[in-house]
Amino acid sequence: GQQVMQIPQYQHVQEGEDFTTYCNSSTTLSNIQWYKQRPGGHPVFLIQLVKSGEVKKQKRLTFQFGEAKKNSSLHITATQTTDVGTYFCAADAGGTSYGKLTFGQGTILTVHP
Amino acid sequence: EAGVVQSPRYKIIEKKQPVAFWCNPISGHNTLYWYRQNLGQGPELLIRYENEEAVDDSQLPKDRFSAERLKGVDSTLKIQPAELGDSAVYLCASSFNKGFASTDTQYFGPGTRLTVL
């Protein structure tokens, strides 16, 4: 079955430092989504990437989709304490699996003030 | 707009007991998902409904788990009998399937935290 790996598993940063999490799929993807889950909360949709090489920005967050559509990254510039949480990528392989998301294990971000 | 509603929020039971979770999706959303999230892991899909039809239940342990979505709105997930390994957070999500090849944004409920003793 499809495997989605995320690294690192944990990241501790000082407030103001940058943060990046990487997501790699064993198969070519139709699209990839990113979610954020605050401690004790539920996953909240951040963004969807569809096109090869696509780059999208949301304020301090930059999302990239690899040229081969098998990997993705999320970069946060100048982290704030409000960025604390677990960031998940969720991959859609498309085809007969269209609409089925396989989540990575997530990267837990802690930000020290 | 109200979000996805789930109940109960917490449930503690002894092993071999039955348990049921309820989900009310966002109004107008035709697709409903049940996920299980173990501690430190991402959500894993158990079952997906398009309206009343279960279109993907390949990861639902059918010997003890069952689900239904009557009238294509609310859904119930049941475990009978529960085992120690079923302790997890059970998340319900919903989306509006536009009907073409694009993965729809999923909106998650707060989840039910199940503890099996």
Short mmCIF file of C-alpha atoms in Angstrom, two decimals:
data_model
loop_
_atom_site.label_atom_id
_atom_site.label_comp_id
_atom_site.label_asym_id
_atom_site.label_seq_id
_atom_site.Cartn_x
_atom_site.Cartn_y
_atom_site.Cartn_z
CA GLY A 1 0.00 0.00 0.00
CA GLN A 2 0.91 3.63 -0.24
CA GLN A 3 3.41 4.89 2.32
CA VAL A 4 3.85 8.49 3.38
CA MET A 5 6.88 9.43 5.45
CA GLN A 6 7.35 12.70 7.24
CA ILE A 7 10.54 14.04 8.73
CA PRO A 8 11.52 15.14 11.24
CA GLN A 9 9.21 13.58 13.83
CA TYR A 10 9.95 16.41 16.29
CA GLN A 11 11.32 19.91 15.90
CA HIS A 12 12.11 22.30 18.72
CA VAL A 13 12.87 25.89 17.74
CA GLN A 14 13.33 29.24 19.38
CA GLU A 15 10.73 31.81 18.51
CA GLY A 16 11.84 33.62 15.38
CA GLU A 17 13.70 30.65 13.90
CA ASP A 18 12.55 28.96 10.72
CA PHE A 19 10.99 25.49 10.52
CA THR A 20 10.66 22.97 7.71
CA THR A 21 8.93 19.60 7.53
CA TYR A 22 9.26 17.19 4.63
CA CYS A 23 6.84 14.65 3.26
CA ASN A 24 7.77 11.79 0.93
CA SER A 25 5.49 9.33 -0.82
CA SER A 26 6.33 5.91 -2.19
CA THR A 27 4.08 6.59 -5.20
CA THR A 28 3.32 9.49 -7.52
CA LEU A 29 0.49 11.56 -6.13
CA SER A 30 -2.56 13.21 -7.59
CA ASN A 31 -2.37 15.93 -4.96
CA ILE A 32 -1.26 16.54 -1.42
CA GLN A 33 -2.87 18.39 1.45
CA TRP A 34 -1.40 19.83 4.64
CA TYR A 35 -3.17 19.93 8.00
CA LYS A 36 -2.31 21.42 11.38
CA GLN A 37 -3.41 19.89 14.67
CA ARG A 38 -3.04 21.93 17.83
CA PRO A 39 -2.39 20.04 21.08
CA GLY A 40 -5.68 18.43 22.14
CA GLY A 41 -7.35 19.57 18.94
CA HIS A 42 -8.35 18.13 15.62
CA PRO A 43 -6.70 18.42 12.19
CA VAL A 44 -7.43 21.68 10.40
CA PHE A 45 -6.93 22.02 6.65
CA LEU A 46 -4.17 24.39 5.57
CA ILE A 47 -3.71 23.95 1.84
CA GLN A 48 -3.89 21.63 -1.17
CA LEU A 49 -1.18 21.30 -3.83
CA VAL A 50 -2.06 19.79 -7.18
CA LYS A 51 0.44 20.81 -9.87
CA SER A 52 3.98 19.54 -10.33
CA GLY A 53 6.45 22.04 -8.87
CA GLU A 54 3.67 24.12 -7.34
CA VAL A 55 4.56 26.67 -4.67
CA LYS A 56 1.93 28.34 -2.51
CA LYS A 57 2.32 30.86 0.28
CA GLN A 58 0.13 31.75 3.23
CA LYS A 59 1.72 34.64 5.12
CA ARG A 60 4.76 33.03 6.80
CA LEU A 61 4.00 29.52 5.47
CA THR A 62 5.40 28.28 2.15
CA PHE A 63 4.26 24.99 0.66
CA GLN A 64 6.00 23.18 -2.19
CA PHE A 65 5.07 20.17 -4.31
CA GLY A 66 7.94 18.32 -5.95
CA GLU A 67 8.42 18.12 -9.70
CA ALA A 68 7.81 14.38 -9.63
CA LYS A 69 4.75 14.83 -7.39
CA LYS A 70 6.17 12.41 -4.83
CA ASN A 71 7.33 14.85 -2.19
CA SER A 72 6.30 18.07 -0.53
CA SER A 73 7.50 20.49 2.09
CA LEU A 74 6.12 23.07 4.47
CA HIS A 75 8.36 25.92 5.55
CA ILE A 76 7.51 28.42 8.28
CA THR A 77 9.51 31.63 8.41
CA ALA A 78 10.14 33.29 11.77
CA THR A 79 8.11 30.93 13.92
CA GLN A 80 5.75 32.24 16.57
CA THR A 81 4.35 30.51 19.64
CA THR A 82 1.02 30.26 17.82
CA ASP A 83 2.66 27.90 15.31
CA VAL A 84 2.91 25.17 17.96
CA GLY A 85 1.23 21.92 16.92
CA THR A 86 1.58 18.87 14.72
CA TYR A 87 1.78 19.34 10.98
CA PHE A 88 0.52 16.50 8.80
CA CYS A 89 0.78 15.95 5.11
CA ALA A 90 -2.00 13.91 3.56
CA ALA A 91 -1.49 12.27 0.19
CA ASP A 92 -4.05 11.37 -2.46
CA ALA A 93 -2.74 8.83 -4.96
CA GLY A 94 -5.69 9.46 -7.28
CA GLY A 95 -6.97 6.86 -9.70
CA THR A 96 -9.07 4.23 -7.96
CA SER A 97 -7.93 5.75 -4.64
CA TYR A 98 -9.23 9.21 -5.57
CA GLY A 99 -10.40 11.07 -2.50
CA LYS A 100 -8.65 8.72 -0.09
CA LEU A 101 -6.06 10.54 1.99
CA THR A 102 -3.08 8.76 3.52
CA PHE A 103 -1.68 10.84 6.35
CA GLY A 104 1.96 11.01 7.34
CA GLN A 105 2.85 10.51 10.98
CA GLY A 106 3.26 14.24 11.45
CA THR A 107 5.95 16.61 12.67
CA ILE A 108 5.50 17.98 16.17
CA LEU A 109 6.65 21.58 16.40
CA THR A 110 7.40 23.23 19.69
CA VAL A 111 8.37 26.90 19.84
CA HIS A 112 10.25 28.29 22.82
CA PRO A 113 9.57 31.98 23.54
CA GLU B 1 -21.70 27.69 9.86
CA ALA B 2 -21.63 24.90 12.44
CA GLY B 3 -18.75 22.48 12.23
CA VAL B 4 -18.71 18.71 12.41
CA VAL B 5 -20.29 17.56 15.66
CA GLN B 6 -19.26 14.41 17.43
CA SER B 7 -20.40 12.77 20.63
CA PRO B 8 -19.42 11.71 23.12
CA ARG B 9 -16.13 13.57 23.47
CA TYR B 10 -14.71 11.01 25.87
CA LYS B 11 -15.59 7.40 26.59
CA ILE B 12 -14.07 4.94 29.02
CA ILE B 13 -15.16 1.32 28.85
CA GLU B 14 -13.93 -2.08 29.88
CA LYS B 15 -12.74 -4.52 27.24
CA LYS B 16 -15.38 -6.68 25.62
CA GLN B 17 -17.99 -3.96 26.09
CA PRO B 18 -19.72 -2.33 23.11
CA VAL B 19 -19.33 1.36 22.29
CA ALA B 20 -20.84 3.70 19.72
CA PHE B 21 -19.81 7.07 18.36
CA TRP B 22 -22.05 9.57 16.63
CA CYS B 23 -21.23 12.17 14.00
CA ASN B 24 -23.24 14.99 12.47
CA PRO B 25 -21.43 16.42 9.43
CA ILE B 26 -21.49 19.96 8.13
CA SER B 27 -24.83 20.70 6.48
CA GLY B 28 -24.74 19.94 2.76
CA HIS B 29 -21.62 17.79 2.89
CA ASN B 30 -22.28 14.56 1.01
CA THR B 31 -19.05 12.78 1.95
CA LEU B 32 -18.37 11.53 5.46
CA TYR B 33 -15.23 9.88 6.82
CA TRP B 34 -14.37 8.00 9.98
CA TYR B 35 -10.72 7.99 11.01
CA ARG B 36 -8.83 6.47 13.90
CA GLN B 37 -5.86 8.36 15.32
CA ASN B 38 -3.47 6.58 17.62
CA LEU B 39 -1.22 8.59 19.90
CA GLY B 40 1.64 10.14 17.97
CA GLN B 41 0.30 9.05 14.59
CA GLY B 42 -1.65 10.57 11.76
CA PRO B 43 -5.33 9.76 11.20
CA GLU B 44 -6.04 6.44 9.47
CA LEU B 45 -9.15 6.11 7.35
CA LEU B 46 -11.63 3.50 8.53
CA ILE B 47 -14.55 4.14 6.19
CA ARG B 48 -15.75 6.72 3.70
CA TYR B 49 -19.37 7.38 2.71
CA GLU B 50 -20.68 9.11 -0.37
CA ASN B 51 -24.20 9.99 0.71
CA GLU B 52 -25.53 6.70 2.12
CA GLU B 53 -23.10 4.42 0.31
CA ALA B 54 -19.89 3.15 1.89
CA VAL B 55 -17.45 3.60 -1.00
CA ASP B 56 -14.30 2.62 0.88
CA ASP B 57 -14.35 0.37 3.95
CA SER B 58 -11.23 -1.60 3.15
CA GLN B 59 -9.54 -0.61 6.43
CA LEU B 60 -12.52 -1.19 8.69
CA PRO B 61 -12.00 -4.27 10.92
CA LYS B 62 -15.31 -5.81 10.03
CA ASP B 63 -15.22 -8.53 12.66
CA ARG B 64 -15.86 -5.97 15.39
CA PHE B 65 -16.47 -2.61 13.75
CA SER B 66 -19.61 -1.49 11.97
CA ALA B 67 -20.84 1.81 10.65
CA GLU B 68 -23.96 3.23 9.15
CA ARG B 69 -25.08 6.49 7.62
CA LEU B 70 -28.81 6.47 7.43
CA LYS B 71 -30.44 9.06 5.17
CA GLY B 72 -27.02 10.24 4.09
CA VAL B 73 -26.55 12.66 6.98
CA ASP B 74 -25.61 11.51 10.49
CA SER B 75 -23.39 8.50 10.99
CA THR B 76 -22.69 6.02 13.76
CA LEU B 77 -19.54 3.96 14.26
CA LYS B 78 -19.80 0.96 16.56
CA ILE B 79 -17.27 -1.37 18.12
CA GLN B 80 -18.43 -4.65 19.59
CA PRO B 81 -16.66 -6.02 21.51
CA ALA B 82 -13.97 -3.45 22.25
CA GLU B 83 -10.37 -4.56 22.75
CA LEU B 84 -7.51 -2.83 24.57
CA GLY B 85 -5.91 -1.94 21.24
CA ASP B 86 -8.97 0.06 20.21
CA SER B 87 -7.99 2.89 22.56
CA ALA B 88 -7.55 5.89 20.28
CA VAL B 89 -9.23 9.08 19.11
CA TYR B 90 -11.99 8.47 16.60
CA LEU B 91 -12.37 11.39 14.23
CA CYS B 92 -15.24 12.13 11.92
CA ALA B 93 -14.74 14.40 8.91
CA SER B 94 -16.96 15.64 6.14
CA SER B 95 -16.52 17.24 2.74
CA PHE B 96 -18.50 18.31 -0.28
CA ASN B 97 -17.68 16.13 -3.27
CA LYS B 98 -17.76 18.34 -6.31
CA GLY B 99 -17.90 15.32 -8.54
CA PHE B 100 -14.70 15.84 -10.51
CA ALA B 101 -11.14 14.72 -10.01
CA SER B 102 -10.12 16.97 -7.15
CA THR B 103 -9.66 15.97 -3.56
CA ASP B 104 -12.09 17.88 -1.42
CA THR B 105 -11.15 19.74 1.74
CA GLN B 106 -12.03 17.64 4.75
CA TYR B 107 -13.39 19.28 7.86
CA PHE B 108 -12.74 17.34 11.03
CA GLY B 109 -14.83 17.12 14.15
CA PRO B 110 -13.32 17.31 17.66
CA GLY B 111 -13.13 13.52 17.93
CA THR B 112 -14.06 10.98 20.57
CA ARG B 113 -11.26 9.83 22.82
CA LEU B 114 -11.85 6.15 23.64
CA THR B 115 -10.08 4.43 26.50
CA VAL B 116 -10.52 0.68 26.82
CA LEU B 117 -9.52 -0.73 30.22
#
